[in-house]
Amino acid sequence: MIDTSSYLILSAIIFAIGAAGVLVRRNVLVIFMCVEMMMNAVNLSLVALAHQFHQLDGQIFVFLVMAVAAAEVAVGLAIVMAVVRHKDTTNVDQINLLKG
Amino acid sequence: METLLFVVLGAVAVAAAGAVVLSKNAVHSALFLLLNFISLAVFYVVLNAQFLAVAQVIVYAGAIVVLFLFVIMLIGGEAGRLTAPGQSIVPISAAILSLIFLVALAYGIASGALAGVQGPASEDVLAQVGNVQALGQVLYTDYLLPVQLVAVLLLVAMVGAVVLAKRPKT
């Protein structure tokens, strides 16, 4: 029987790696993947806590997060496609149209 | 047995997460992301959330990663430098920042006590009615409004994605 804290620590490690990826990488697609990874890390901690407390609410939250993530990826990748068509780059340093 | 599974799968998940960040090629990043998602799906099975494990494989591995791969192949992976040239301080400071963040999280997890009210959905109850039925019971009674809102959100996102991805008329 694994302690719930171990799952929480594992989820914290994955979340921190994802956060580092968002800060380091310049490719907008990889940044997006890192955001997805962070969301999954939080999902893992929700499921672990649902298991710990014998509640199904955590699993419901994860289910709703999955649905929202699917919507987010669809819209986000469409935005990326539109931006790439406009600027012809996936480097976020060069996507600075809002800069005055 | 469970400890061995946890250690091995946890190592795979963390290594895949690191490889997503460190791969130069975006396609490799997407495939390592798939590995990360699938190892998390196995964790869900261990944690008695079988429905979520299946949903994880279908939604994340099946839909989201494939969508990523489609877009990478449409706009090109751009296998290039990991960071912008002349900014070698960025990875170091990012690593330090996320390490501090991780230490803070771990400290919070280690010092906080996991005390709380035990709910009704114990393993015996779940084994009797099954995870899917128990989840559906809660989903369509207590969480009926969120489910309908999510349905509307998915519809709006679908329409929005089509509108955004459409080639503008010239």
mmCIF file of N, CA and C in Angstrom, chain A residues 33-86:
data_model
loop_
_atom_site.group_PDB
_atom_site.id
_atom_site.type_symbol
_atom_site.label_atom_id
_atom_site.label_comp_id
_atom_site.label_asym_id
_atom_site.label_seq_id
_atom_site.Cartn_x
_atom_site.Cartn_y
_atom_site.Cartn_z
ATOM 1 N N MET A 33 2.464 21.529 -24.674
ATOM 2 C CA MET A 33 2.553 20.168 -24.143
ATOM 3 C C MET A 33 2.894 20.187 -22.662
ATOM 4 N N CYS A 34 3.781 21.100 -22.263
ATOM 5 C CA CYS A 34 4.162 21.175 -20.854
ATOM 6 C C CYS A 34 2.967 21.591 -19.996
ATOM 7 N N VAL A 35 2.126 22.486 -20.542
ATOM 8 C CA VAL A 35 0.919 22.879 -19.795
ATOM 9 C C VAL A 35 0.010 21.676 -19.600
ATOM 10 N N GLU A 36 -0.139 20.865 -20.662
ATOM 11 C CA GLU A 36 -0.949 19.649 -20.545
ATOM 12 C C GLU A 36 -0.383 18.719 -19.483
ATOM 13 N N MET A 37 0.947 18.628 -19.453
ATOM 14 C CA MET A 37 1.601 17.747 -18.484
ATOM 15 C C MET A 37 1.334 18.221 -17.059
ATOM 16 N N MET A 38 1.370 19.549 -16.854
ATOM 17 C CA MET A 38 1.094 20.093 -15.518
ATOM 18 C C MET A 38 -0.338 19.771 -15.110
ATOM 19 N N MET A 39 -1.263 19.890 -16.085
ATOM 20 C CA MET A 39 -2.658 19.583 -15.782
ATOM 21 C C MET A 39 -2.812 18.121 -15.372
ATOM 22 N N ASN A 40 -2.069 17.236 -16.048
ATOM 23 C CA ASN A 40 -2.127 15.816 -15.709
ATOM 24 C C ASN A 40 -1.556 15.544 -14.333
ATOM 25 N N ALA A 41 -0.517 16.297 -13.960
ATOM 26 C CA ALA A 41 0.063 16.112 -12.630
ATOM 27 C C ALA A 41 -0.974 16.435 -11.563
ATOM 28 N N VAL A 42 -1.727 17.526 -11.792
ATOM 29 C CA VAL A 42 -2.766 17.881 -10.822
ATOM 30 C C VAL A 42 -3.853 16.812 -10.800
ATOM 31 N N ASN A 43 -4.185 16.262 -11.986
ATOM 32 C CA ASN A 43 -5.178 15.187 -12.038
ATOM 33 C C ASN A 43 -4.745 14.008 -11.179
ATOM 34 N N LEU A 44 -3.449 13.674 -11.257
ATOM 35 C CA LEU A 44 -2.956 12.534 -10.467
ATOM 36 C C LEU A 44 -3.159 12.788 -8.980
ATOM 37 N N SER A 45 -2.875 14.022 -8.529
ATOM 38 C CA SER A 45 -3.040 14.286 -7.097
ATOM 39 C C SER A 45 -4.513 14.251 -6.718
ATOM 40 N N LEU A 46 -5.395 14.705 -7.620
ATOM 41 C CA LEU A 46 -6.834 14.639 -7.323
ATOM 42 C C LEU A 46 -7.296 13.197 -7.179
ATOM 43 N N VAL A 47 -6.845 12.327 -8.086
ATOM 44 C CA VAL A 47 -7.262 10.926 -8.003
ATOM 45 C C VAL A 47 -6.703 10.277 -6.740
ATOM 46 N N ALA A 48 -5.443 10.614 -6.386
ATOM 47 C CA ALA A 48 -4.837 10.032 -5.187
ATOM 48 C C ALA A 48 -5.614 10.458 -3.942
ATOM 49 N N LEU A 49 -6.028 11.718 -3.897
ATOM 50 C CA LEU A 49 -6.777 12.177 -2.724
ATOM 51 C C LEU A 49 -8.184 11.589 -2.694
ATOM 52 N N ALA A 50 -8.797 11.413 -3.879
ATOM 53 C CA ALA A 50 -10.102 10.750 -3.924
ATOM 54 C C ALA A 50 -9.998 9.333 -3.386
ATOM 55 N N HIS A 51 -8.880 8.673 -3.718
ATOM 56 C CA HIS A 51 -8.652 7.319 -3.221
ATOM 57 C C HIS A 51 -8.447 7.329 -1.717
ATOM 58 N N GLN A 52 -7.707 8.333 -1.240
ATOM 59 C CA GLN A 52 -7.397 8.421 0.193
ATOM 60 C C GLN A 52 -8.664 8.601 1.023
ATOM 61 N N PHE A 53 -9.550 9.495 0.565
ATOM 62 C CA PHE A 53 -10.714 9.858 1.377
ATOM 63 C C PHE A 53 -11.990 9.124 0.973
ATOM 64 N N HIS A 54 -11.868 8.127 0.070
ATOM 65 C CA HIS A 54 -13.042 7.354 -0.355
ATOM 66 C C HIS A 54 -14.150 8.252 -0.880
ATOM 67 N N GLN A 55 -13.772 9.303 -1.602
ATOM 68 C CA GLN A 55 -14.766 10.199 -2.197
ATOM 69 C C GLN A 55 -14.650 10.099 -3.711
ATOM 70 N N LEU A 56 -15.787 10.193 -4.396
ATOM 71 C CA LEU A 56 -15.734 10.157 -5.854
ATOM 72 C C LEU A 56 -15.616 11.546 -6.461
ATOM 73 N N ASP A 57 -15.742 12.583 -5.624
ATOM 74 C CA ASP A 57 -15.755 13.949 -6.166
ATOM 75 C C ASP A 57 -14.448 14.278 -6.892
ATOM 76 N N GLY A 58 -13.322 13.783 -6.333
ATOM 77 C CA GLY A 58 -12.036 14.036 -6.983
ATOM 78 C C GLY A 58 -12.008 13.462 -8.381
ATOM 79 N N GLN A 59 -12.568 12.265 -8.536
ATOM 80 C CA GLN A 59 -12.586 11.649 -9.868
ATOM 81 C C GLN A 59 -13.481 12.424 -10.816
ATOM 82 N N ILE A 60 -14.587 12.978 -10.284
ATOM 83 C CA ILE A 60 -15.462 13.799 -11.129
ATOM 84 C C ILE A 60 -14.706 15.030 -11.601
ATOM 85 N N PHE A 61 -13.950 15.661 -10.687
ATOM 86 C CA PHE A 61 -13.169 16.840 -11.069
ATOM 87 C C PHE A 61 -12.206 16.485 -12.196
ATOM 88 N N VAL A 62 -11.543 15.332 -12.055
ATOM 89 C CA VAL A 62 -10.588 14.924 -13.089
ATOM 90 C C VAL A 62 -11.299 14.742 -14.428
ATOM 91 N N PHE A 63 -12.484 14.158 -14.377
ATOM 92 C CA PHE A 63 -13.258 13.963 -15.603
ATOM 93 C C PHE A 63 -13.577 15.306 -16.256
ATOM 94 N N LEU A 64 -13.997 16.282 -15.427
ATOM 95 C CA LEU A 64 -14.332 17.604 -15.980
ATOM 96 C C LEU A 64 -13.068 18.282 -16.501
ATOM 97 N N VAL A 65 -11.930 18.109 -15.777
ATOM 98 C CA VAL A 65 -10.675 18.695 -16.247
ATOM 99 C C VAL A 65 -10.297 18.126 -17.604
ATOM 100 N N MET A 66 -10.520 16.818 -17.784
ATOM 101 C CA MET A 66 -10.213 16.198 -19.085
ATOM 102 C C MET A 66 -11.047 16.830 -20.195
ATOM 103 N N ALA A 67 -12.338 17.041 -19.920
ATOM 104 C CA ALA A 67 -13.204 17.638 -20.941
ATOM 105 C C ALA A 67 -12.739 19.054 -21.272
ATOM 106 N N VAL A 68 -12.406 19.822 -20.219
ATOM 107 C CA VAL A 68 -11.956 21.194 -20.457
ATOM 108 C C VAL A 68 -10.618 21.186 -21.193
ATOM 109 N N ALA A 69 -9.744 20.218 -20.852
ATOM 110 C CA ALA A 69 -8.448 20.149 -21.524
ATOM 111 C C ALA A 69 -8.627 19.847 -23.001
ATOM 112 N N ALA A 70 -9.590 18.975 -23.326
ATOM 113 C CA ALA A 70 -9.827 18.665 -24.730
ATOM 114 C C ALA A 70 -10.273 19.925 -25.475
ATOM 115 N N ALA A 71 -11.202 20.685 -24.861
ATOM 116 C CA ALA A 71 -11.666 21.927 -25.490
ATOM 117 C C ALA A 71 -10.509 22.907 -25.634
ATOM 118 N N GLU A 72 -9.683 22.994 -24.583
ATOM 119 C CA GLU A 72 -8.583 23.949 -24.576
ATOM 120 C C GLU A 72 -7.575 23.620 -25.667
ATOM 121 N N VAL A 73 -7.269 22.326 -25.826
ATOM 122 C CA VAL A 73 -6.299 21.938 -26.844
ATOM 123 C C VAL A 73 -6.829 22.249 -28.233
ATOM 124 N N ALA A 74 -8.129 21.978 -28.460
ATOM 125 C CA ALA A 74 -8.686 22.240 -29.782
ATOM 126 C C ALA A 74 -8.577 23.717 -30.125
ATOM 127 N N VAL A 75 -9.006 24.585 -29.194
ATOM 128 C CA VAL A 75 -8.957 26.020 -29.469
ATOM 129 C C VAL A 75 -7.513 26.512 -29.521
ATOM 130 N N GLY A 76 -6.688 26.040 -28.576
ATOM 131 C CA GLY A 76 -5.307 26.502 -28.529
ATOM 132 C C GLY A 76 -4.543 26.155 -29.781
ATOM 133 N N LEU A 77 -4.693 24.919 -30.267
ATOM 134 C CA LEU A 77 -3.961 24.543 -31.467
ATOM 135 C C LEU A 77 -4.493 25.292 -32.684
ATOM 136 N N ALA A 78 -5.799 25.603 -32.684
ATOM 137 C CA ALA A 78 -6.324 26.424 -33.789
ATOM 138 C C ALA A 78 -5.705 27.812 -33.755
ATOM 139 N N ILE A 79 -5.524 28.380 -32.544
ATOM 140 C CA ILE A 79 -4.881 29.693 -32.428
ATOM 141 C C ILE A 79 -3.433 29.605 -32.906
ATOM 142 N N VAL A 80 -2.736 28.525 -32.500
ATOM 143 C CA VAL A 80 -1.348 28.354 -32.936
ATOM 144 C C VAL A 80 -1.272 28.297 -34.455
ATOM 145 N N MET A 81 -2.203 27.541 -35.064
ATOM 146 C CA MET A 81 -2.212 27.454 -36.532
ATOM 147 C C MET A 81 -2.409 28.833 -37.149
ATOM 148 N N ALA A 82 -3.352 29.608 -36.588
ATOM 149 C CA ALA A 82 -3.622 30.936 -37.150
ATOM 150 C C ALA A 82 -2.396 31.830 -37.011
ATOM 151 N N VAL A 83 -1.727 31.762 -35.833
ATOM 152 C CA VAL A 83 -0.556 32.613 -35.612
ATOM 153 C C VAL A 83 0.582 32.216 -36.554
ATOM 154 N N VAL A 84 0.779 30.893 -36.710
ATOM 155 C CA VAL A 84 1.867 30.436 -37.579
ATOM 156 C C VAL A 84 1.598 30.847 -39.021
ATOM 157 N N ARG A 85 0.332 30.818 -39.422
ATOM 158 C CA ARG A 85 -0.003 31.236 -40.778
ATOM 159 C C ARG A 85 0.317 32.721 -40.963
ATOM 160 N N HIS A 86 0.162 33.476 -39.862
ATOM 161 C CA HIS A 86 0.384 34.921 -39.929
ATOM 162 C C HIS A 86 1.865 35.275 -39.837
#
